[in-house]
CSV table of C-alpha atoms in Angstrom, one decimal:
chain,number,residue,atom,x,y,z
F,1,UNK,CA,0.0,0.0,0.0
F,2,UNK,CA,1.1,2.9,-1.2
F,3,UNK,CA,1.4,6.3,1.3
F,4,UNK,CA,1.0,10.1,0.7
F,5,UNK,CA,4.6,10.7,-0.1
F,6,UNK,CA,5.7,6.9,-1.4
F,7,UNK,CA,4.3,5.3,-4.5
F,8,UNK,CA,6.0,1.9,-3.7
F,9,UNK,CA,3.6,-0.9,-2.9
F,10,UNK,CA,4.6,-3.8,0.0
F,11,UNK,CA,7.6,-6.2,-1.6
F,12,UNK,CA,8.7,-2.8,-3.7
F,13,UNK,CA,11.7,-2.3,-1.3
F,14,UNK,CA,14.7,-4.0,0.0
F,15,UNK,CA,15.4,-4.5,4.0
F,16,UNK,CA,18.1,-2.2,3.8
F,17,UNK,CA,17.7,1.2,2.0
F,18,UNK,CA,21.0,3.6,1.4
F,19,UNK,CA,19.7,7.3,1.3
F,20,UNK,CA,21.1,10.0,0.1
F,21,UNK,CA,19.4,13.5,0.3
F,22,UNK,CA,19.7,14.3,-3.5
F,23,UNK,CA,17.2,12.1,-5.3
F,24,UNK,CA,19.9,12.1,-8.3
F,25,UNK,CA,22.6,10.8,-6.5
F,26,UNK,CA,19.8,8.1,-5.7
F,27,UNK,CA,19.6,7.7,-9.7
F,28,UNK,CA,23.3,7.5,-10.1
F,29,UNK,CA,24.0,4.9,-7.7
F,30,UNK,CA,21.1,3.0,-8.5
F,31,UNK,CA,22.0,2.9,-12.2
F,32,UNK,CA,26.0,2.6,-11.5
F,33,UNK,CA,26.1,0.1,-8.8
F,34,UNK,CA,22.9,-1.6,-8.9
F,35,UNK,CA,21.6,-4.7,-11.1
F,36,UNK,CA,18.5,-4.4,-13.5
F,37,UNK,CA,17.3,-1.4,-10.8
F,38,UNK,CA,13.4,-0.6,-11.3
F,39,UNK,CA,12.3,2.6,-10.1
F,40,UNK,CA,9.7,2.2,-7.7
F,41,UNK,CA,8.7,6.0,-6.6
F,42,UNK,CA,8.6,9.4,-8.2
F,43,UNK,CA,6.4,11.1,-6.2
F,44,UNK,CA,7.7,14.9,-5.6
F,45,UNK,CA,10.7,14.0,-7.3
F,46,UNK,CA,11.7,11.5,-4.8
F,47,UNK,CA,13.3,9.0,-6.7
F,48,UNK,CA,13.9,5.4,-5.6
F,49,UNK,CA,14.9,2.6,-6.7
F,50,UNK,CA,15.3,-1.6,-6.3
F,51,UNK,CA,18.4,-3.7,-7.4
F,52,UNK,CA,20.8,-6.2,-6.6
F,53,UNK,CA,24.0,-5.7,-5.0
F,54,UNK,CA,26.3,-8.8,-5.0
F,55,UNK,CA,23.1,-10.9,-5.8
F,56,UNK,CA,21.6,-9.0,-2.7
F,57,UNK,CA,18.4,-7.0,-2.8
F,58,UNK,CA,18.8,-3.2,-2.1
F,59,UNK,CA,17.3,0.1,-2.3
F,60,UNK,CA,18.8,3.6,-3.0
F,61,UNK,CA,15.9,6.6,-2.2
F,62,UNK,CA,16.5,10.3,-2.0
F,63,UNK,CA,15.5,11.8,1.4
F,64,UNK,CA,15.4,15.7,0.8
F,65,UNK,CA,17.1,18.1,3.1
F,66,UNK,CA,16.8,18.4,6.8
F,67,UNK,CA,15.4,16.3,9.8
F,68,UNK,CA,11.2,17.1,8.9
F,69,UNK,CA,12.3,15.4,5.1
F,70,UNK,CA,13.9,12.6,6.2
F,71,UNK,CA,12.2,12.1,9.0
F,72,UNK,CA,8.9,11.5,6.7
F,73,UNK,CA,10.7,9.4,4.7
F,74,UNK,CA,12.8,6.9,7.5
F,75,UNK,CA,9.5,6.6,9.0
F,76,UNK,CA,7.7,5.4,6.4
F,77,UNK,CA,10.4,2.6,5.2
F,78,UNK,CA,10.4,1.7,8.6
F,79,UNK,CA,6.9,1.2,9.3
F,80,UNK,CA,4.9,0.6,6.4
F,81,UNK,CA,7.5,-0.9,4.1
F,82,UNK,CA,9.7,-3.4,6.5
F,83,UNK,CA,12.9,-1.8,5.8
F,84,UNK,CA,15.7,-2.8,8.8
F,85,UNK,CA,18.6,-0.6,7.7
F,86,UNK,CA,18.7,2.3,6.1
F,87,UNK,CA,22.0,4.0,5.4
F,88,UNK,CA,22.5,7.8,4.8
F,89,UNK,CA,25.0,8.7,2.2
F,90,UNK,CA,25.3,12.2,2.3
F,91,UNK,CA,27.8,15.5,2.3
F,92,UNK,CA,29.0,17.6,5.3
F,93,UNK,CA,30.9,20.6,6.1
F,94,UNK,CA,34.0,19.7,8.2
F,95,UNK,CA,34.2,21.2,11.3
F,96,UNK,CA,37.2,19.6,12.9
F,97,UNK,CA,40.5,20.6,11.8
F,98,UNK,CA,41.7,17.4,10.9
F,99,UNK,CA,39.1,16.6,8.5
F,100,UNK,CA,40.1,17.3,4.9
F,101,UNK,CA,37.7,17.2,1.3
F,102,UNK,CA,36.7,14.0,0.4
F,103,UNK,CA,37.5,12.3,3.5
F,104,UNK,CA,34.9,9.9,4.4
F,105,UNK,CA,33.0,10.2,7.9
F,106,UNK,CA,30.7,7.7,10.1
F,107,UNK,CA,28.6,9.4,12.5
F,108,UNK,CA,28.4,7.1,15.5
F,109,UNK,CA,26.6,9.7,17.3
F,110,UNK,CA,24.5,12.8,16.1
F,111,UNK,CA,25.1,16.3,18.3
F,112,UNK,CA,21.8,18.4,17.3
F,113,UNK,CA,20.0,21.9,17.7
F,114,UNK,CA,17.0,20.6,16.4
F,115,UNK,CA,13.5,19.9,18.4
F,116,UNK,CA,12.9,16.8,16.8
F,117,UNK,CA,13.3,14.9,20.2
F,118,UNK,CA,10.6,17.3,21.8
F,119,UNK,CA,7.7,14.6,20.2
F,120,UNK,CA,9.0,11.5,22.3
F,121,UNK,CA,8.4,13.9,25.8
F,122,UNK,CA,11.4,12.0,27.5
F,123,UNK,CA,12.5,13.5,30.9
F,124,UNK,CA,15.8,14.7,29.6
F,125,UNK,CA,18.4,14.9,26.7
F,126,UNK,CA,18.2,12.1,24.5
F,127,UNK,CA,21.3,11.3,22.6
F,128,UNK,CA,21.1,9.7,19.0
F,129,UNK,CA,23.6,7.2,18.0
F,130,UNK,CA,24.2,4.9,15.0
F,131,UNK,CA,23.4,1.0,15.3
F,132,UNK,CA,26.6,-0.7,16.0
F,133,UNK,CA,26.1,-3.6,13.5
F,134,UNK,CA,26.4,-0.8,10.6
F,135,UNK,CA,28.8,1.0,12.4
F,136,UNK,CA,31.3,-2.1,12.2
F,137,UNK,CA,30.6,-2.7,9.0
F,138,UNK,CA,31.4,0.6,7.4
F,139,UNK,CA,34.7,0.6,9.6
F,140,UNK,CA,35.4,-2.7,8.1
F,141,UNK,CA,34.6,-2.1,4.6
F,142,UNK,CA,36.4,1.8,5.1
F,143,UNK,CA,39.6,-0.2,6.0
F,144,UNK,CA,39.4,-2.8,3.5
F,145,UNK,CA,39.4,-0.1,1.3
F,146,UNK,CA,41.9,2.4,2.9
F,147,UNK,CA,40.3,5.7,2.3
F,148,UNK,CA,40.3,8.5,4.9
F,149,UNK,CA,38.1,7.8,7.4
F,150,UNK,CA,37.1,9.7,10.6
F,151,UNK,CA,34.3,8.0,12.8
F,152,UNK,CA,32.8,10.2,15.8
F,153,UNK,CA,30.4,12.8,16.7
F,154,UNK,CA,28.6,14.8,14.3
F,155,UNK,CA,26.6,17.9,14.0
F,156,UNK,CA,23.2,17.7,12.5
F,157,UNK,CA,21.2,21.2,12.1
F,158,UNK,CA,18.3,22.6,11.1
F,159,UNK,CA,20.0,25.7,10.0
F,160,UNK,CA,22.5,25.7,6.7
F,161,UNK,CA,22.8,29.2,7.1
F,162,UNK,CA,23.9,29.7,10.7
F,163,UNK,CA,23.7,33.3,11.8
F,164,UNK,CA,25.1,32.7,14.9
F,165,UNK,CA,28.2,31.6,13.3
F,166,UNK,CA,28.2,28.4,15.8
F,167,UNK,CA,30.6,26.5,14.0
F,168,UNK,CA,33.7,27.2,16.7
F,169,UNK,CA,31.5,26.1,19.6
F,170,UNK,CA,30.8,22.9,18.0
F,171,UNK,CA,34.4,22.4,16.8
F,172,UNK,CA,35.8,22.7,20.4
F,173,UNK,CA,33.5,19.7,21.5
F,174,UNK,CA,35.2,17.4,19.1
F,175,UNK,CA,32.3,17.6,16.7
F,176,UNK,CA,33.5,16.5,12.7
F,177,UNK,CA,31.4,17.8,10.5
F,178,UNK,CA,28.1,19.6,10.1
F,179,UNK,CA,25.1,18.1,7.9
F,180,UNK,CA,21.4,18.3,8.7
F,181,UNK,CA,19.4,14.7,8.6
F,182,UNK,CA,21.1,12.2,10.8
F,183,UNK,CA,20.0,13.0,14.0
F,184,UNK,CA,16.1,12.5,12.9
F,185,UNK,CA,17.1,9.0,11.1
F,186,UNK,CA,18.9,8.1,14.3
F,187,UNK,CA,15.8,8.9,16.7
F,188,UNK,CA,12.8,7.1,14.1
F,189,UNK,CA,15.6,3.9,13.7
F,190,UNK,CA,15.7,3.3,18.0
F,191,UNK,CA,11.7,4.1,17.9
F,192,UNK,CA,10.9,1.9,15.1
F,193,UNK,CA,13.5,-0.6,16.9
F,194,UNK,CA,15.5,-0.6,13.5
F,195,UNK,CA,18.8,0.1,12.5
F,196,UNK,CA,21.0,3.3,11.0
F,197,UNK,CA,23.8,5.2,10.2
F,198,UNK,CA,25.0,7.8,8.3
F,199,UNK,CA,27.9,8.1,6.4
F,200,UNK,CA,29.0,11.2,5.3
F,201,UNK,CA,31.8,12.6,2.3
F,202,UNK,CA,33.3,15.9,3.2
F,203,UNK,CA,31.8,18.4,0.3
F,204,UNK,CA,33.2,21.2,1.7
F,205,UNK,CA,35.6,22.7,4.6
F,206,UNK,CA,33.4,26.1,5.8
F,207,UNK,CA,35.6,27.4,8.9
F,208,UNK,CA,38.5,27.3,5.9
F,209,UNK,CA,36.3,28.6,2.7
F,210,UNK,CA,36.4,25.1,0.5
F,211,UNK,CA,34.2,23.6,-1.0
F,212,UNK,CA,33.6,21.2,-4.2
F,213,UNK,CA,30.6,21.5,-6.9
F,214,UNK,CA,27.3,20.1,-7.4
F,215,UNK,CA,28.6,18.0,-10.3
F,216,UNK,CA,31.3,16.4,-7.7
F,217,UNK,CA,28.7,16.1,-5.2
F,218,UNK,CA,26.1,14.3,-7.5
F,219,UNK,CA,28.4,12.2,-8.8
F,220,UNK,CA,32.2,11.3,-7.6
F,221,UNK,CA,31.8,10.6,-4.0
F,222,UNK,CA,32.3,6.9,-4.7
F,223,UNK,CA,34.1,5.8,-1.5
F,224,UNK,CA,31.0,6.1,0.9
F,225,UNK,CA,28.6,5.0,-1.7
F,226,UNK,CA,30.7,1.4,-2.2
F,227,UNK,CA,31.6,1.4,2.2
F,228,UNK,CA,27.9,1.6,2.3
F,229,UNK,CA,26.8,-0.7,-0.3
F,230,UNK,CA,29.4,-3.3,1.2
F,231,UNK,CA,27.2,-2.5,4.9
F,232,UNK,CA,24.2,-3.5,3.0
F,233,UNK,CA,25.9,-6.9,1.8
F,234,UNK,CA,27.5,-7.1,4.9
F,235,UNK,CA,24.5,-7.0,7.2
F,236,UNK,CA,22.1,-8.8,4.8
């Protein structure tokens, strides 16, 4: 059964989903990485598709930007479509000082200055964090592959133009990198009783004034898309 923002129907999807938030990266690893991939959603451009990976069943979706997109989207895998795993691939501004471009980051924990926790009413500060099965995997498949990785804390805001300039503050804390969906994935995978991570490429360095382009983004970041298509295998 289809839902207001998923045109999929039940047996449309794979158990674990990777998720970028540009629905044409979706597209590109779908058709690059993926066997005979069918498209199974459009709806408001929110491409996603269904392949093999090694002989193994997965699915690539976009997720849109922020925590309200992909927190729309992570719930309804997770409860109306039986996805277990879903995997963010996504970009980040560095924050730390020893994270370069194109280095590769897995967010065991998600630092946030969103609300999004307000809905559960817990009696304090809730902190979200990664599921360790896909957090050893990535490590594993980041090493078998020996690309710069960083795995830690990361920041994920609601803002992508900060005018407090908060950057420092976080970066003092040990924080990575800054991107803006984790946290939400992280806080519907432990309600749903489900599993997630996010792994991240480095698009652009703000405390330092790089960046790379939307073509590079789209398309080249190739080391988290294969460490998290080897999770997917891996966790099968």
């Amino acid at each position: 059964m289809s839902t207001p923002h998923n045109s999929a129907n039940p047996g449309d999807i794979a158990r674990t989903v990777l998720m970028p938030g540009d629905p044409l990266r979706a597209q590109f690893i779908a058709e690059n990485y993926l066997d005979d991939p069918v498209c199974y959603n459009r709806v408001r451009g929110m491409l996603g598709f269904t392949g093999t990976y090694r002989g193994i069943p997965v699915s690539v979706q976009g997720s849109g930007m922020g925590m309200p997109s992909i927190g729309i989207y992570s719930h309804e895998l997770f409860s109306e479509y039986g996805v277990e795993n879903i995997i963010r691939v996504g970009t980040a501004g560095a924050i730390a000082d020893n994270v370069n471009l194109r280095d590769v980051i897995i967010g065991v924990s998600a630092s946030t200055n969103s609300n999004y926790a307000a809905q559960y009413r817990l009696p304090g500060t809730y902190a979200p964090t990664a599921s360790w099965k896909l957090i050893s995997a990535a490590v594993k498949a980041a090493e078998e592959k020996g690309c710069a990785c960083h795995a830690g804390n990361i920041l994920s805001s609601d803002t992508f133009y900060d005018d407090a300039g908060s950057l420092a503050q976080w970066q003092k804390m040990g924080v990575l990198a800054i991107e803006m969906e984790a946290a939400a994935l992280y806080m519907n995978a432990a309600r749903a009783g489900k599993n997630a991570l996010c792994i991240l490429t480095v698009s652009d360095c703000p405390l330092r004034g790089l960046s790379t382009t939307a073509e590079e983004r789209q398309t080249t970041f190739r080391d988290m898309m294969e460490i998290a298509l080897s999770c997917a295998a891996d966790v099968y």
